[in-house]
mmCIF file of C-alpha atoms in Angstrom:
data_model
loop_
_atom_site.group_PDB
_atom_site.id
_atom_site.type_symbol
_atom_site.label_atom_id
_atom_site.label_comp_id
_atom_site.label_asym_id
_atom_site.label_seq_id
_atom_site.Cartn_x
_atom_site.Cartn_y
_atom_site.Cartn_z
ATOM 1 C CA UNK A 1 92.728 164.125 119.052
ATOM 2 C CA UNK A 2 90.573 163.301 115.828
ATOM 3 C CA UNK A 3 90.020 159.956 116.996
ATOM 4 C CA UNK A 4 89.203 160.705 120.298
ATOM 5 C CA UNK A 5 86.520 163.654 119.321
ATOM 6 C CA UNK A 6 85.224 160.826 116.729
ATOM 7 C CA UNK A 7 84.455 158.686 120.030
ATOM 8 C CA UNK A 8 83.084 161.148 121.759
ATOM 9 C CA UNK A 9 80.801 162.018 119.630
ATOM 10 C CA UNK A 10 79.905 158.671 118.322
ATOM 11 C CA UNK A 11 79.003 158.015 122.327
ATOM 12 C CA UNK A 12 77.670 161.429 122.792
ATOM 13 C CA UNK A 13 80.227 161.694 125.709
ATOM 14 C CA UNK A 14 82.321 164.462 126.586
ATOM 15 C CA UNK A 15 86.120 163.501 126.892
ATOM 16 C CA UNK A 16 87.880 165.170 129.431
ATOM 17 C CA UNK A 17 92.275 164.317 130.134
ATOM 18 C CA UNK A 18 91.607 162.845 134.170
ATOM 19 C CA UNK A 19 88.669 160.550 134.683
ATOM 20 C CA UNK A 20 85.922 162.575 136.980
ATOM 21 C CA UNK A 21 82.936 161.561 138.318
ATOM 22 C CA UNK A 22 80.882 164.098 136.211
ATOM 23 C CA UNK A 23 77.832 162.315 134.133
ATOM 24 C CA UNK A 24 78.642 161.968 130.529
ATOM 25 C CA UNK A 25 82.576 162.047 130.142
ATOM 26 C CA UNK A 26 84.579 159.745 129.484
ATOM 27 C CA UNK A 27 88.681 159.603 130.481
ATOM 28 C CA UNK A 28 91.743 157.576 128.545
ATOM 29 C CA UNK A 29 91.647 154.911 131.434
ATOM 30 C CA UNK A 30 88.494 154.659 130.524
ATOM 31 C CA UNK A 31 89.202 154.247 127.186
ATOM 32 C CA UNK A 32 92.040 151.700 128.166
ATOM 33 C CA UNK A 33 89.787 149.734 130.349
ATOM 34 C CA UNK A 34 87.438 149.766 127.358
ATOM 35 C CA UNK A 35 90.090 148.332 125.332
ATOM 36 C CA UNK A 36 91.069 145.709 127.778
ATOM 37 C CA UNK A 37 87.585 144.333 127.689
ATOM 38 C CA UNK A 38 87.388 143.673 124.082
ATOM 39 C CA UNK A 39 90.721 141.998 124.064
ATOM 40 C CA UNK A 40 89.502 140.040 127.095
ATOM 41 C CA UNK A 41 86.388 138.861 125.016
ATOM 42 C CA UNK A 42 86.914 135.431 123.830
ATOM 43 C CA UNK A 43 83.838 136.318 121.449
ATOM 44 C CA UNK A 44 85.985 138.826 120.119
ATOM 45 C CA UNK A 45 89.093 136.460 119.502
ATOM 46 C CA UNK A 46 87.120 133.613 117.936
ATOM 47 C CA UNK A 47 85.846 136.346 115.723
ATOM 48 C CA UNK A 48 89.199 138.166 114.788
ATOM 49 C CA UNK A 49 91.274 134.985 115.247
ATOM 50 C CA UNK A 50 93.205 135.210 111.876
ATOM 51 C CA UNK A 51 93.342 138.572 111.859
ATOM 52 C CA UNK A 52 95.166 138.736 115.403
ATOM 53 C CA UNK A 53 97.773 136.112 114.150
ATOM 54 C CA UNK A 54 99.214 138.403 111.190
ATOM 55 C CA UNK A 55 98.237 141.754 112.340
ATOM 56 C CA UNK A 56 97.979 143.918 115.569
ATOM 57 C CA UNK A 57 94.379 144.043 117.326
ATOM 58 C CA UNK A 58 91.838 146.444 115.621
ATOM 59 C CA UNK A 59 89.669 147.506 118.210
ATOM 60 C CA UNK A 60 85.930 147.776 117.080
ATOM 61 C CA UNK A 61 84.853 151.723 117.687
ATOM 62 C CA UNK A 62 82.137 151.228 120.730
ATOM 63 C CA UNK A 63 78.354 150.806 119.877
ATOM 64 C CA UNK A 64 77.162 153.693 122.050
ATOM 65 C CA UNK A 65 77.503 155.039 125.411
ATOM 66 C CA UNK A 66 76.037 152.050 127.427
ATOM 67 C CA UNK A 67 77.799 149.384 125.977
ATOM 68 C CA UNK A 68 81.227 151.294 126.597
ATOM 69 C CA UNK A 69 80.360 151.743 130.152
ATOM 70 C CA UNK A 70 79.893 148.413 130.734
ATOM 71 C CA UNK A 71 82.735 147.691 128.599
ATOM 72 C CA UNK A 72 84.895 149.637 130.839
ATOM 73 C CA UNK A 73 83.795 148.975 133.937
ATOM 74 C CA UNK A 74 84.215 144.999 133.139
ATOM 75 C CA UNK A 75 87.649 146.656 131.890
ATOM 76 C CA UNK A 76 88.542 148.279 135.117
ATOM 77 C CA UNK A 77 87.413 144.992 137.125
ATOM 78 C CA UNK A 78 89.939 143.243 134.856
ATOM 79 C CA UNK A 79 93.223 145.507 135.189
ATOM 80 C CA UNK A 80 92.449 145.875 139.084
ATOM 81 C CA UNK A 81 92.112 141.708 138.852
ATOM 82 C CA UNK A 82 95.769 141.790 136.867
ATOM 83 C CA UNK A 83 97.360 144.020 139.391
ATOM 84 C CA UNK A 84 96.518 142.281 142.483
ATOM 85 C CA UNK A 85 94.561 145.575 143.230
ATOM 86 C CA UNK A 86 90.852 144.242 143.021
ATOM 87 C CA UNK A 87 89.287 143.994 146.248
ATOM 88 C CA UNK A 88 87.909 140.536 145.710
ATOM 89 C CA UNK A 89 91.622 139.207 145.924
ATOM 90 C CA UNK A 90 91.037 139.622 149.853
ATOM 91 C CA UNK A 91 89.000 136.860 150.090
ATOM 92 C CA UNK A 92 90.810 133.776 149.209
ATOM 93 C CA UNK A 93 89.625 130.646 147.066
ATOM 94 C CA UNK A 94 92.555 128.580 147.524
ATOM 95 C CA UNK A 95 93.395 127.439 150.813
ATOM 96 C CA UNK A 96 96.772 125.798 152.318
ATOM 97 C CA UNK A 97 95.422 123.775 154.758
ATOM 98 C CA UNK A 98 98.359 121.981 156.030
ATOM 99 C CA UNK A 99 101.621 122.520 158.136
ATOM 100 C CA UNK A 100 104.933 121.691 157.168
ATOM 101 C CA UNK A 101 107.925 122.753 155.282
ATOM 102 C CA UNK A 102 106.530 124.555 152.453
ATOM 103 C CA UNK A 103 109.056 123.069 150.296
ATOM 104 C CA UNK A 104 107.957 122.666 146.338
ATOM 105 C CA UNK A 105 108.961 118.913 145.887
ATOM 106 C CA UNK A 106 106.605 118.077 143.559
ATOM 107 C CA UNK A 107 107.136 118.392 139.871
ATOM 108 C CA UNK A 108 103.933 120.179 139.179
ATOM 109 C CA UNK A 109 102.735 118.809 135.884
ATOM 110 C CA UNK A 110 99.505 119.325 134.739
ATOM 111 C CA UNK A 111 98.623 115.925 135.648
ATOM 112 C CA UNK A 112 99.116 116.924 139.121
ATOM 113 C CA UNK A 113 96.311 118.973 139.811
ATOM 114 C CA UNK A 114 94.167 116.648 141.316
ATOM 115 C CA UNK A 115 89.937 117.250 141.029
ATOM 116 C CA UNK A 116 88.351 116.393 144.598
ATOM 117 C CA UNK A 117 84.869 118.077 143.820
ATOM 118 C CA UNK A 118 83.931 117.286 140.674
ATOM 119 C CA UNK A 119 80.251 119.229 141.357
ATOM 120 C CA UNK A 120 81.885 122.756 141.757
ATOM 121 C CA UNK A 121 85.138 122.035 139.803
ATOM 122 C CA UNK A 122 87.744 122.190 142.368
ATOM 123 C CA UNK A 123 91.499 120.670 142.767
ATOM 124 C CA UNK A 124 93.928 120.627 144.583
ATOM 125 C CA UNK A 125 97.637 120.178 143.739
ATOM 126 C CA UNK A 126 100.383 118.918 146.040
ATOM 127 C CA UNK A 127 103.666 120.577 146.996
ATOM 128 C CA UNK A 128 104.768 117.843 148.794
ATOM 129 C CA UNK A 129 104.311 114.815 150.482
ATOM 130 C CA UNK A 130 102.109 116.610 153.305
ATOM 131 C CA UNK A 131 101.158 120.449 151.870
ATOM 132 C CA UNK A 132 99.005 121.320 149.178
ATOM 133 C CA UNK A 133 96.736 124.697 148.318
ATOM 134 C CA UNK A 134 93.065 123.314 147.581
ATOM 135 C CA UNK A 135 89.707 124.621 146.515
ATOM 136 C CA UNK A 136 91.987 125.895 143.469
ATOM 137 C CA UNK A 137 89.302 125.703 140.789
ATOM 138 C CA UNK A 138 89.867 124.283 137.523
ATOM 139 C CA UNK A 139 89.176 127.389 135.479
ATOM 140 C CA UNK A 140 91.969 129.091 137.373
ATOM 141 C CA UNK A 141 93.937 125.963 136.832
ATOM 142 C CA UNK A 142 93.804 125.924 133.196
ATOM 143 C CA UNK A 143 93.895 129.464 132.003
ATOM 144 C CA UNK A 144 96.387 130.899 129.941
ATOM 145 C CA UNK A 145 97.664 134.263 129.802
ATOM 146 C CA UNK A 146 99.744 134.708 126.343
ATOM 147 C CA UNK A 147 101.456 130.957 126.124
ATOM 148 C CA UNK A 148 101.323 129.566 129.058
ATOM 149 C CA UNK A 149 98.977 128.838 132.503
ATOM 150 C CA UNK A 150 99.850 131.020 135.540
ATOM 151 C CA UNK A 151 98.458 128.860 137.947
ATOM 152 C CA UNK A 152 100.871 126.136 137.134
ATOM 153 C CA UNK A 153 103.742 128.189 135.688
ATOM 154 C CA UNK A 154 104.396 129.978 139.447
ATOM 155 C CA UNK A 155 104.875 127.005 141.132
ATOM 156 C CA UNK A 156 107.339 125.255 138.515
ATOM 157 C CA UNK A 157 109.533 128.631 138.461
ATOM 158 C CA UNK A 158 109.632 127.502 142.384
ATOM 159 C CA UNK A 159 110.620 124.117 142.489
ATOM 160 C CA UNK A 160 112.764 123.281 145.100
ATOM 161 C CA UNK A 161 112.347 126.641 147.197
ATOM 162 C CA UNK A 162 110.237 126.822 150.363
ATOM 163 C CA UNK A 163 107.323 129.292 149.745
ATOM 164 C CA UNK A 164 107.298 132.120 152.573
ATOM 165 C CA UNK A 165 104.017 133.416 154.170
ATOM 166 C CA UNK A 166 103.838 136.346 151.275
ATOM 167 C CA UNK A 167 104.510 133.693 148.707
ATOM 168 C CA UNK A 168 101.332 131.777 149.946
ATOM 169 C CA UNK A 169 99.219 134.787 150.280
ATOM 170 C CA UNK A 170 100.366 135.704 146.389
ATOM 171 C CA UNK A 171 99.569 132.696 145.376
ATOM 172 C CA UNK A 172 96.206 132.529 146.983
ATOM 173 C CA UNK A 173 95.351 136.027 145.501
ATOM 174 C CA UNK A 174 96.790 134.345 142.154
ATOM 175 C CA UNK A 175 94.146 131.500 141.943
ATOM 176 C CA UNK A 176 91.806 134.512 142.937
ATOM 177 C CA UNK A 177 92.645 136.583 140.010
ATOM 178 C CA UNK A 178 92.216 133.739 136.894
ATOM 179 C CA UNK A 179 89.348 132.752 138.695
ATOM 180 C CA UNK A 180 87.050 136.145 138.582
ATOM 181 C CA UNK A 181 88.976 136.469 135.481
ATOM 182 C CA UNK A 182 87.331 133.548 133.864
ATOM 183 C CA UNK A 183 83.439 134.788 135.387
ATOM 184 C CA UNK A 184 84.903 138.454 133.873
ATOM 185 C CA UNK A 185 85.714 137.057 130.058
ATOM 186 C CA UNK A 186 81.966 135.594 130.205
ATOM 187 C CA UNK A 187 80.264 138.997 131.193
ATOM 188 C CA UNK A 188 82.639 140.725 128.483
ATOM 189 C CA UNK A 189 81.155 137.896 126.259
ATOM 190 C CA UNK A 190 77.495 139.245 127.258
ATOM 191 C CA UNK A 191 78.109 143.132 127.061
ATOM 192 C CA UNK A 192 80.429 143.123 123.327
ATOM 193 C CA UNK A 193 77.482 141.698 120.990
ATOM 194 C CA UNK A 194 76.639 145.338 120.441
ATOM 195 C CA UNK A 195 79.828 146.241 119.344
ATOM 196 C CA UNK A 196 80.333 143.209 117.120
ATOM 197 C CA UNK A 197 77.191 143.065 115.806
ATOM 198 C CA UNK A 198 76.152 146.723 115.604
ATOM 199 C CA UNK A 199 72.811 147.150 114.275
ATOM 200 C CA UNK A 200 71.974 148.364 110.627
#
């Protein structure tokens, strides 16, 4: 509660225990999304980058009310983005163009992913001698949650099993996620100066 009231008032917010649409309060999934942001901020992470290796994250208090909106709105894009919830996920980047047996025969090595527009960044990688998901672009290729790339790490745990129509569509809204991930982390980048760099 002390911690809480020392937010609020810092933001000149009023915190109430369910998130309403009432100007000037604030809610804990606000305060979660707001926390999700930061952690999301690869500003933040240079910045802290020792610090995180020994140590659990210390969350910079927010600068004032505006930047913690847009904190936690770029938060709430994020977790909705996460949890296959967001309603950009309906709108596929990755396509799977071809018929066949949707078998995983490749070995899907990062080597694999193969760049056929070099001007927009996108790939393709090949499930088999005939099937492949394309316009996969190479941000969502090559980013890593924790230790290792989801992009690539979904399709090895399926190696040698034919992917069924909700398997595609997952995967599709998979590519879909690290991408507007990746265009997220930037505008998290643009919005946390504030609270890194507060003034005076």
């Amino acid at each position: 509660p002390a911690l809480v009231a020392r937010i609020a008032q810092g933001l000149g917010l009023r915190y109430t225990p369910e998130k309403e649409a009432t100007p000037g309060t604030f809610a804990p999934l606000d305060l979660l999304d707001y926390i999700y942001a930061v952690l999301h901020s690869p500003a933040y992470r240079e910045t802290y980058k020792e610090f995180l290796k020994v140590d659990f994250p210390r969350i910079p208090y927010p600068a004032d009310a505006a930047a913690f909106g847009q904190l936690a709105g770029l938060g709430a894009q994020l977790r909705q983005l996460h949890l296959l919830q967001h309603p950009a996920l309906d709108e596929p980047l990755a396509s799977y163009p071809h018929p066949g047996t949707d078998r995983i025969e490749t070995k899907i090595a990062r080597t694999d992913w193969e760049l056929y527009d070099a001007g927009q960044q996108l790939g393709r990688i090949w499930l088999n001698g005939t099937q492949c998901f394309e316009g996969i672009p190479l941000v969502a290729w090559q980013h890593y949650i924790g230790g290792y790339q989801p992009a690539q790490k979904w399709l090895k745990d399926r190696q040698g099993r034919s992917l069924g129509y909700d398997d595609i569509l997952h995967y599709q809204r998979l590519i879909a996620a690290l991408a507007h991930t990746h265009r997220l982390m930037q505008e998290v980048d643009r919005a946390i100066d504030p609270v890194l760099n507060p003034a005076g």
